[in-house]
Coordinates of C-alpha atoms in Angstrom, one line a residue:
M53 CA 5.1 -23.9 -28.1
M54 CA 2.7 -25.7 -25.8
Y55 CA 2.2 -28.9 -28.5
A56 CA 6.1 -29.1 -29.0
H57 CA 6.7 -29.2 -24.8
W58 CA 3.8 -32.4 -24.8
Y59 CA 5.5 -33.6 -27.7
N60 CA 8.6 -33.6 -26.1
G61 CA 6.9 -35.0 -22.7
T62 CA 8.3 -31.3 -20.5
H63 CA 4.7 -29.8 -20.6
N64 CA 4.5 -30.4 -17.3
C65 CA 7.7 -29.5 -15.9
K66 CA 7.2 -26.0 -14.1
T67 CA 8.5 -22.4 -14.5
V68 CA 8.8 -19.1 -13.2
F69 CA 7.8 -15.6 -15.4
D70 CA 8.0 -12.0 -14.5
A71 CA 5.9 -9.6 -16.6
Y72 CA 7.7 -6.1 -16.1
F73 CA 8.9 -3.2 -18.8
R74 CA 12.1 -1.5 -19.2
K75 CA 11.4 1.9 -19.6
L76 CA 8.5 4.1 -18.8
P77 CA 6.2 5.8 -21.0
F78 CA 5.6 9.5 -21.6
G79 CA 9.0 10.6 -20.3
N80 CA 6.9 10.0 -16.5
G81 CA 8.2 9.3 -13.6
F82 CA 6.6 6.7 -13.1
A83 CA 3.7 4.5 -14.2
V84 CA -0.1 3.3 -12.4
F85 CA -0.7 0.2 -12.3
A86 CA -3.8 -1.4 -13.8
G87 CA -5.1 -4.4 -15.7
L88 CA -5.1 -7.2 -13.3
E89 CA -9.1 -7.3 -13.0
R90 CA -9.5 -8.3 -16.5
I91 CA -6.8 -10.8 -15.8
V92 CA -8.1 -12.5 -13.1
N93 CA -11.2 -12.2 -15.2
Y94 CA -9.8 -13.9 -18.0
L95 CA -8.1 -16.5 -16.5
N96 CA -10.9 -17.7 -14.2
E97 CA -13.3 -18.4 -17.6
L98 CA -9.5 -19.8 -19.5
K99 CA -10.5 -23.1 -21.4
F100 CA -11.5 -24.7 -25.0
D101 CA -14.5 -25.3 -25.3
E102 CA -15.5 -27.7 -28.5
A103 CA -15.6 -24.8 -30.6
A104 CA -11.6 -24.1 -30.2
I105 CA -10.9 -27.7 -30.4
Q106 CA -12.5 -28.6 -33.8
Y107 CA -10.5 -25.3 -35.3
L108 CA -7.5 -26.2 -33.9
A109 CA -8.1 -29.7 -35.1
G110 CA -8.3 -28.4 -39.0
Q111 CA -5.0 -26.3 -38.9
E112 CA -2.1 -27.0 -41.3
E113 CA 0.0 -28.5 -37.4
R114 CA -1.9 -31.3 -37.9
Y115 CA -1.6 -32.3 -34.2
D116 CA -1.5 -35.0 -32.1
P117 CA -5.6 -36.3 -31.2
R118 CA -4.0 -37.2 -27.9
F119 CA -2.9 -33.1 -27.3
L120 CA -6.3 -31.9 -28.0
E121 CA -7.9 -34.2 -25.6
E122 CA -5.4 -32.3 -23.1
L123 CA -6.4 -28.9 -24.5
R124 CA -9.9 -30.4 -23.6
N125 CA -8.7 -30.6 -19.8
F126 CA -7.2 -27.5 -19.7
R127 CA -7.0 -25.3 -16.6
F128 CA -4.7 -22.9 -15.0
T129 CA -3.0 -25.0 -12.2
G130 CA -0.8 -22.4 -10.7
N131 CA 0.1 -19.7 -8.8
L132 CA 0.1 -15.9 -9.5
Y133 CA 1.2 -12.8 -7.5
S134 CA 0.4 -9.4 -9.3
M135 CA 0.7 -5.5 -7.8
E136 CA -2.5 -4.3 -6.5
E137 CA -4.1 -1.9 -9.5
G138 CA -3.4 1.7 -8.6
T139 CA 0.3 1.0 -6.8
L140 CA 3.2 3.1 -8.7
A141 CA 5.6 1.2 -11.0
F142 CA 8.9 1.6 -12.0
P143 CA 10.7 0.1 -15.3
N144 CA 12.6 -3.5 -14.7
E145 CA 11.1 -4.7 -11.5
P146 CA 7.8 -7.8 -11.7
L147 CA 4.0 -6.7 -11.9
I148 CA 3.4 -9.9 -12.2
R149 CA 4.9 -12.7 -11.6
V150 CA 3.5 -16.9 -13.2
E151 CA 4.6 -19.6 -11.5
A152 CA 3.5 -22.3 -13.6
R153 CA 3.7 -25.3 -15.3
V154 CA 5.2 -24.3 -19.2
F155 CA 2.1 -25.3 -20.7
E156 CA -0.2 -23.1 -19.4
A157 CA 2.5 -20.2 -18.5
Q158 CA 3.2 -19.9 -22.4
L159 CA 0.0 -19.8 -22.9
I160 CA -1.5 -16.5 -21.2
E161 CA 1.3 -14.8 -22.0
T162 CA 0.2 -12.8 -24.8
A163 CA -3.1 -11.9 -22.9
M164 CA -1.8 -11.2 -19.8
L165 CA 0.6 -8.5 -21.4
N166 CA -2.5 -7.4 -23.5
F167 CA -4.3 -6.2 -20.6
M168 CA -1.3 -4.9 -18.3
N169 CA 0.4 -3.1 -21.2
Y170 CA -3.0 -1.2 -22.2
Q171 CA -4.1 -0.5 -19.1
T172 CA -1.1 1.2 -17.6
L173 CA -0.4 3.0 -20.4
L174 CA -3.8 4.9 -20.3
A175 CA -3.6 4.7 -16.3
T176 CA -0.2 6.4 -16.3
K177 CA -1.1 8.9 -18.9
A178 CA -4.5 9.6 -17.2
A179 CA -2.0 10.2 -13.9
R180 CA -0.1 12.7 -15.9
I181 CA -3.3 15.1 -16.5
K182 CA -5.0 14.4 -13.1
Q183 CA -1.0 15.8 -12.6
V184 CA -1.5 19.4 -14.5
A185 CA -5.7 19.4 -14.2
G186 CA -5.1 19.6 -9.9
D187 CA -8.5 20.3 -8.7
D188 CA -10.1 20.9 -11.7
Q189 CA -12.6 18.1 -12.7
L190 CA -11.6 15.6 -15.4
L191 CA -13.6 14.0 -17.9
E192 CA -12.7 10.6 -20.2
F193 CA -14.2 11.5 -23.8
G194 CA -12.7 8.9 -25.6
T195 CA -15.0 6.2 -26.8
R196 CA -15.6 7.0 -30.4
R197 CA -12.0 7.2 -30.9
A198 CA -10.6 4.7 -29.1
Q199 CA -9.2 1.5 -31.0
E200 CA -12.7 -0.7 -30.6
A201 CA -15.2 -1.2 -27.6
D202 CA -13.2 -3.2 -25.1
A203 CA -10.0 -0.5 -25.7
A204 CA -13.2 2.5 -24.4
L205 CA -14.5 0.1 -21.8
W206 CA -11.7 -0.3 -20.1
G207 CA -9.4 2.9 -21.1
A208 CA -12.0 4.7 -19.3
R209 CA -11.9 2.6 -16.5
A210 CA -8.5 3.2 -16.5
A211 CA -8.8 6.6 -16.4
Y212 CA -11.1 6.4 -13.3
I213 CA -8.1 4.7 -11.4
A214 CA -6.1 7.7 -12.1
G215 CA -8.0 10.2 -11.2
F216 CA -10.5 11.1 -14.1
D217 CA -13.6 12.3 -12.3
G218 CA -16.6 10.7 -14.6
T219 CA -16.6 9.6 -18.2
S220 CA -19.0 9.4 -21.3
N221 CA -19.6 6.4 -21.7
V222 CA -22.8 5.2 -20.0
L223 CA -21.7 1.6 -20.5
A224 CA -18.8 1.9 -19.0
G225 CA -20.5 3.3 -15.8
M226 CA -23.3 0.7 -15.7
R227 CA -20.2 -2.0 -16.0
F228 CA -18.0 -0.6 -13.6
G229 CA -20.0 1.8 -11.3
I230 CA -17.9 5.2 -12.7
P231 CA -19.6 8.9 -12.8
T232 CA -21.5 9.5 -16.7
K233 CA -21.2 12.9 -17.9
G234 CA -21.3 14.4 -21.1
T235 CA -23.0 16.8 -23.4
H236 CA -24.8 17.4 -26.7
A237 CA -23.4 17.2 -29.5
H238 CA -23.5 20.2 -32.1
A239 CA -25.8 17.8 -34.5
W240 CA -28.1 18.9 -31.8
V241 CA -27.9 22.9 -32.6
Q242 CA -27.6 22.1 -36.0
S243 CA -31.2 20.3 -36.1
H244 CA -33.2 22.6 -35.0
E245 CA -34.4 26.5 -36.7
S246 CA -32.1 28.4 -34.3
E247 CA -29.5 27.6 -31.9
E248 CA -31.6 29.4 -29.1
E249 CA -34.3 27.0 -30.2
A250 CA -32.2 24.4 -29.7
F251 CA -30.7 25.2 -26.0
E252 CA -34.3 25.7 -25.0
R253 CA -35.7 22.7 -26.2
F254 CA -32.1 20.9 -24.4
A255 CA -33.3 22.5 -20.7
A256 CA -37.1 21.6 -21.6
A257 CA -36.1 18.1 -21.3
L258 CA -33.0 18.2 -18.8
P259 CA -33.9 20.8 -16.7
G260 CA -31.8 18.8 -13.9
Q261 CA -28.4 18.3 -16.4
V262 CA -27.9 21.2 -18.8
I263 CA -24.5 21.2 -20.4
L264 CA -24.8 23.2 -23.4
L265 CA -22.1 23.3 -26.4
V266 CA -22.2 26.8 -27.2
D267 CA -19.3 27.1 -30.6
T268 CA -21.8 25.7 -33.3
Y269 CA -21.9 28.4 -34.8
D270 CA -20.1 31.6 -33.0
T271 CA -18.9 30.7 -29.7
L272 CA -18.8 34.8 -28.4
K273 CA -21.4 36.3 -30.1
S274 CA -24.3 33.4 -30.5
G275 CA -23.5 30.9 -28.3
V276 CA -22.6 31.8 -25.0
P277 CA -25.3 34.7 -25.2
N278 CA -28.1 32.3 -26.0
A279 CA -26.8 30.4 -23.3
I280 CA -27.4 33.0 -20.8
K281 CA -30.9 33.5 -21.8
V282 CA -31.6 29.9 -21.0
G283 CA -29.6 30.2 -17.8
L284 CA -31.9 33.0 -16.9
K285 CA -35.1 31.5 -17.8
L286 CA -33.5 28.3 -15.2
K287 CA -33.4 30.8 -12.9
E288 CA -36.3 32.0 -12.8
Q289 CA -37.9 28.7 -12.5
G290 CA -35.9 27.9 -9.2
K291 CA -33.4 25.5 -11.6
K292 CA -29.9 26.5 -13.3
L293 CA -27.6 25.9 -15.7
L294 CA -25.2 23.5 -15.2
G295 CA -22.3 24.8 -17.8
I296 CA -21.4 25.8 -21.5
R297 CA -18.6 23.1 -22.7
L298 CA -16.3 24.7 -25.3
D299 CA -14.8 22.8 -28.7
S300 CA -13.0 24.9 -31.1
G301 CA -11.3 27.8 -30.9
D302 CA -8.9 30.0 -28.6
L303 CA -9.7 28.3 -25.7
A304 CA -7.7 30.1 -23.6
Y305 CA -9.2 33.1 -24.4
L306 CA -12.9 32.3 -25.3
S307 CA -12.9 30.9 -21.8
I308 CA -11.7 34.3 -20.2
R309 CA -14.3 36.0 -22.1
A310 CA -17.3 33.4 -21.5
R311 CA -16.3 33.4 -17.7
Q312 CA -16.7 37.7 -17.8
M313 CA -19.6 37.5 -20.0
L314 CA -21.8 34.5 -17.5
D315 CA -20.5 36.2 -14.1
E316 CA -21.8 39.8 -15.7
A317 CA -25.3 37.7 -16.4
G318 CA -25.3 37.1 -12.6
L319 CA -24.5 33.2 -13.8
N320 CA -21.1 33.0 -12.0
E321 CA -21.8 29.0 -10.7
V322 CA -22.2 28.1 -14.5
K323 CA -19.2 26.1 -15.1
I324 CA -17.2 26.2 -18.1
T325 CA -16.4 22.8 -19.6
A326 CA -14.0 22.3 -22.4
S327 CA -13.0 19.8 -25.0
N328 CA -10.8 19.6 -28.2
D329 CA -7.7 17.1 -28.6
L330 CA -6.8 18.1 -24.8
D331 CA -4.0 16.3 -23.1
E332 CA -1.2 17.3 -20.0
N333 CA 0.4 19.5 -22.3
T334 CA -2.5 21.4 -23.6
I335 CA -3.8 21.7 -19.7
F336 CA -0.4 22.2 -19.0
N337 CA 0.1 26.1 -21.3
L338 CA -4.2 26.8 -21.0
K339 CA -3.4 27.5 -17.4
A340 CA -0.8 29.2 -17.3
Q341 CA -2.5 31.5 -19.9
G342 CA -4.6 32.4 -17.1
A343 CA -7.9 29.9 -19.1
K344 CA -11.3 29.3 -17.0
I345 CA -11.7 26.5 -17.4
D346 CA -13.3 24.1 -14.8
V347 CA -13.6 20.6 -16.2
W348 CA -11.7 19.5 -18.9
G349 CA -13.2 16.3 -21.3
V350 CA -10.2 14.6 -22.4
G351 CA -11.2 12.3 -25.6
T352 CA -8.1 11.1 -28.2
Q353 CA -5.1 11.8 -26.2
L354 CA -5.6 9.8 -23.6
I355 CA -7.8 7.2 -24.6
T356 CA -5.2 6.2 -27.4
A357 CA -2.3 7.5 -25.4
G358 CA -1.3 9.6 -28.2
D359 CA 1.9 11.1 -27.6
Q360 CA 2.9 6.8 -26.6
P361 CA 0.4 4.1 -28.0
S362 CA 2.1 0.9 -26.3
L363 CA 3.7 0.6 -23.1
G364 CA 6.4 -2.1 -24.4
G365 CA 5.9 -4.6 -21.3
I366 CA 7.5 -8.0 -21.2
Y367 CA 6.9 -11.6 -20.0
K368 CA 10.0 -13.7 -19.6
L369 CA 11.7 -16.8 -18.0
V370 CA 13.4 -16.2 -15.2
A371 CA 13.2 -20.1 -13.8
R372 CA 12.4 -23.4 -14.8
E373 CA 12.0 -26.9 -12.8
V374 CA 14.9 -29.3 -13.4
D375 CA 15.3 -32.4 -11.0
G376 CA 12.6 -31.0 -8.7
E377 CA 14.2 -27.7 -8.3
Y378 CA 14.1 -24.1 -10.0
V379 CA 17.3 -23.4 -11.3
P380 CA 17.2 -18.9 -12.6
A381 CA 17.1 -18.9 -15.8
I382 CA 18.9 -14.9 -17.8
K383 CA 18.6 -14.1 -21.4
I384 CA 21.1 -11.8 -22.6
S385 CA 21.2 -9.3 -25.3
G386 CA 23.8 -7.5 -27.7
N387 CA 21.4 -4.8 -26.2
P388 CA 22.6 -4.3 -22.1
E389 CA 18.7 -3.3 -20.9
K390 CA 17.4 -6.0 -22.3
I391 CA 19.1 -8.5 -19.9
T392 CA 16.6 -10.1 -17.8
T393 CA 17.4 -10.3 -14.1
P394 CA 17.3 -14.0 -13.7
G395 CA 15.6 -15.7 -10.2
I396 CA 12.0 -16.0 -8.2
K397 CA 12.5 -12.3 -7.0
E398 CA 10.0 -10.5 -4.3
V399 CA 10.3 -6.4 -5.1
Y400 CA 10.1 -4.2 -1.7
R401 CA 8.9 -0.8 -1.5
I402 CA 11.2 1.0 0.4
V403 CA 10.0 3.9 3.1
N404 CA 11.1 5.9 5.5
R405 CA 9.4 5.9 8.8
T406 CA 10.4 9.0 9.5
T407 CA 9.6 10.9 6.7
G408 CA 6.9 8.2 5.6
K409 CA 8.2 8.3 2.2
A410 CA 9.8 6.1 -0.2
E411 CA 13.2 5.4 -0.4
G412 CA 13.4 3.4 -3.1
D413 CA 12.3 -0.6 -4.9
Y414 CA 14.1 -3.2 -3.9
I415 CA 14.6 -6.4 -5.4
A416 CA 15.6 -9.4 -4.0
L417 CA 15.9 -13.5 -4.3
Q418 CA 12.9 -15.1 -2.5
G419 CA 14.0 -16.1 0.3
E420 CA 15.9 -13.4 1.6
E421 CA 15.3 -11.6 5.0
D422 CA 17.2 -8.5 5.1
A423 CA 14.9 -6.3 3.9
V424 CA 12.2 -7.5 5.8
Q425 CA 14.2 -7.5 9.0
G426 CA 14.8 -4.0 9.1
Q427 CA 18.3 -4.5 7.9
S428 CA 21.0 -2.0 6.2
L429 CA 20.3 -2.0 2.8
K430 CA 22.1 -0.6 -0.3
L431 CA 20.1 0.9 -2.9
F432 CA 22.2 1.1 -6.4
N433 CA 21.6 1.6 -10.0
P434 CA 21.7 -1.4 -11.3
T435 CA 23.0 0.1 -15.1
H436 CA 24.7 3.0 -13.1
T437 CA 26.6 1.2 -9.7
F438 CA 27.9 4.0 -8.9
I439 CA 24.5 5.3 -8.1
R440 CA 24.0 4.2 -4.9
K441 CA 22.6 5.4 -1.1
T442 CA 22.3 3.4 1.8
V443 CA 19.2 3.6 4.1
A444 CA 18.2 2.1 7.3
N445 CA 15.6 2.5 9.8
Y446 CA 12.9 2.0 7.1
D447 CA 9.4 0.0 6.5
A448 CA 9.6 -2.9 3.6
Y449 CA 6.4 -3.1 2.2
P450 CA 6.0 -6.4 -0.4
I451 CA 4.4 -5.2 -3.9
L452 CA 3.4 -8.5 -5.1
K453 CA 0.3 -10.3 -3.4
P454 CA -0.7 -13.8 -4.0
I455 CA -4.0 -13.5 -6.7
Y456 CA -3.5 -17.7 -7.7
I457 CA -2.5 -20.4 -5.6
E458 CA -2.7 -23.7 -7.2
G459 CA -5.2 -22.5 -9.2
K460 CA -7.3 -20.9 -7.0
Q461 CA -8.4 -17.7 -6.8
V462 CA -6.6 -16.3 -3.1
Y463 CA -6.9 -12.4 -3.3
S464 CA -10.9 -10.9 -4.0
L465 CA -10.6 -8.0 -6.1
P466 CA -11.6 -4.7 -4.2
G467 CA -13.9 -2.1 -5.3
L468 CA -13.1 1.2 -8.2
E469 CA -13.3 2.8 -5.5
Q470 CA -11.0 1.5 -3.0
I471 CA -8.9 1.1 -6.1
R472 CA -8.4 4.7 -6.2
Q473 CA -8.3 5.5 -2.8
H474 CA -4.9 3.2 -2.9
H475 CA -3.7 5.2 -5.9
K476 CA -3.6 8.5 -4.1
E477 CA -2.5 6.9 -1.1
Q478 CA 0.7 5.5 -3.2
L479 CA 0.9 9.2 -4.7
K480 CA 1.5 10.3 -1.0
L481 CA 4.8 8.1 -0.5
F482 CA 6.7 10.1 -3.0
W483 CA 8.4 13.0 -2.9
P484 CA 7.1 15.6 -5.8
E485 CA 10.4 15.3 -7.2
Y486 CA 9.6 12.1 -9.0
L487 CA 6.1 12.8 -9.6
R488 CA 6.4 16.3 -11.8
K489 CA 5.7 16.2 -15.2
L490 CA 8.6 17.3 -16.7
N491 CA 12.0 16.5 -16.0
P492 CA 11.3 13.5 -13.1
E493 CA 14.3 12.7 -10.5
L494 CA 15.2 8.9 -11.2
Y495 CA 13.4 6.7 -9.0
P496 CA 15.8 4.0 -7.6
V497 CA 14.9 0.2 -8.2
S498 CA 17.3 -1.3 -7.2
L499 CA 18.6 -5.6 -7.0
S500 CA 19.8 -7.3 -3.7
Q501 CA 23.9 -8.1 -3.5
K502 CA 23.2 -11.9 -4.1
L503 CA 20.5 -11.1 -6.4
W504 CA 22.8 -8.4 -8.5
N505 CA 26.5 -11.4 -8.1
M506 CA 23.9 -14.3 -8.9
K507 CA 23.1 -12.0 -12.4
M508 CA 26.8 -11.2 -12.7
E509 CA 27.9 -15.2 -12.2
L510 CA 25.3 -15.8 -14.8
I511 CA 26.0 -13.9 -17.3
D512 CA 29.6 -14.8 -17.2
K513 CA 28.2 -18.7 -17.5
H514 CA 27.3 -18.2 -20.9
L515 CA 28.8 -16.0 -22.4
G516 CA 32.3 -18.5 -21.6
Q517 CA 30.4 -21.1 -23.8
R518 CA 30.9 -18.9 -26.7
P519 CA 33.2 -20.8 -29.2

């Protein structure tokens, strides 16, 4: 497409694209936006080096050498607006808006969607798990099951944004400042003459970080009793056993019995960690059964988003330059949910001044002032327009922040702890019915009347052109 635009002399035409998703993942009531930091890193480094130019020169498209020369000078020179990471996001509202030459806007589509889709999906999954875990400690244990190293790293970061407390991935800890936590493997126990010897040697090597995996042979007859022996010896030395880990079997029953055994031995402070293909549903059910688990190590089902491995985010043209002015663009489909919303838009979170809770998100054309001025707003469901309400006495907070203006980064990337805090503050804006895991209430995302009318007019215009 870049070459075709260049060939036809349209490569410098300005365009506007929205990145968004149509459907919430996991049946959840919200998504958690993530991926911006990697998008910024990508755009800052984006260029065609000589190796790339030589590769393209040898492709079957037989690119004109003048086109390849154009690529040598390629840089992102447009504007980019985005939600901040940790922000709660909803279907059919722009998470990112790109304003750039079509030459640039088309190139960055795939990479941006890759970063946004994966990290937003993982952050949303992590938020669901956090909802059911409450104040229990959550550890990301997914590196070995992730789809490659980058997925492991950025997945750990996305999970931390949404409330996880640590990761077993030491590189993620070094790179992002995430606390690192972990235990030994079954192989450690198997490589010794006895389980007790394995535990004692591990405690001798790491006396301040002793968490013992107790299910290599028999959890209740061998593992927990041997862990108690080591725990009591550490206590005599003025040290302590931090915890034990259960990785198989009936986690509810085993944790209850292990807690009894630890308490009876005077090791009340020892924490019980559980792993073994956990997710929000398993944790919810284990809690309902009275499991005595303090720390949850969540791996495969989180890092692969096992029950929905793709967000399905999309990137659509919504405006293009004609004779020096932007005109709205629309895509019409036989599937009504795939019809795009045209025009350059702003997204506002409408927060009730009395309750401090969000009433809905309001999408308006750029330049509309009704939300900014606090005028009475009619919020309606764009699919089922009979679902509507009127709001007043609110504050309208613009969600899309300027990240790049004319190719220059104007947004300072916040630290990870700041992003985590922003996410916590976001959650406080929403009533519990929008946040619950099962059958959440539908959060209102509305178009302004002017935007809605324009969309209908464009649909009529293009459908009227049919033969």
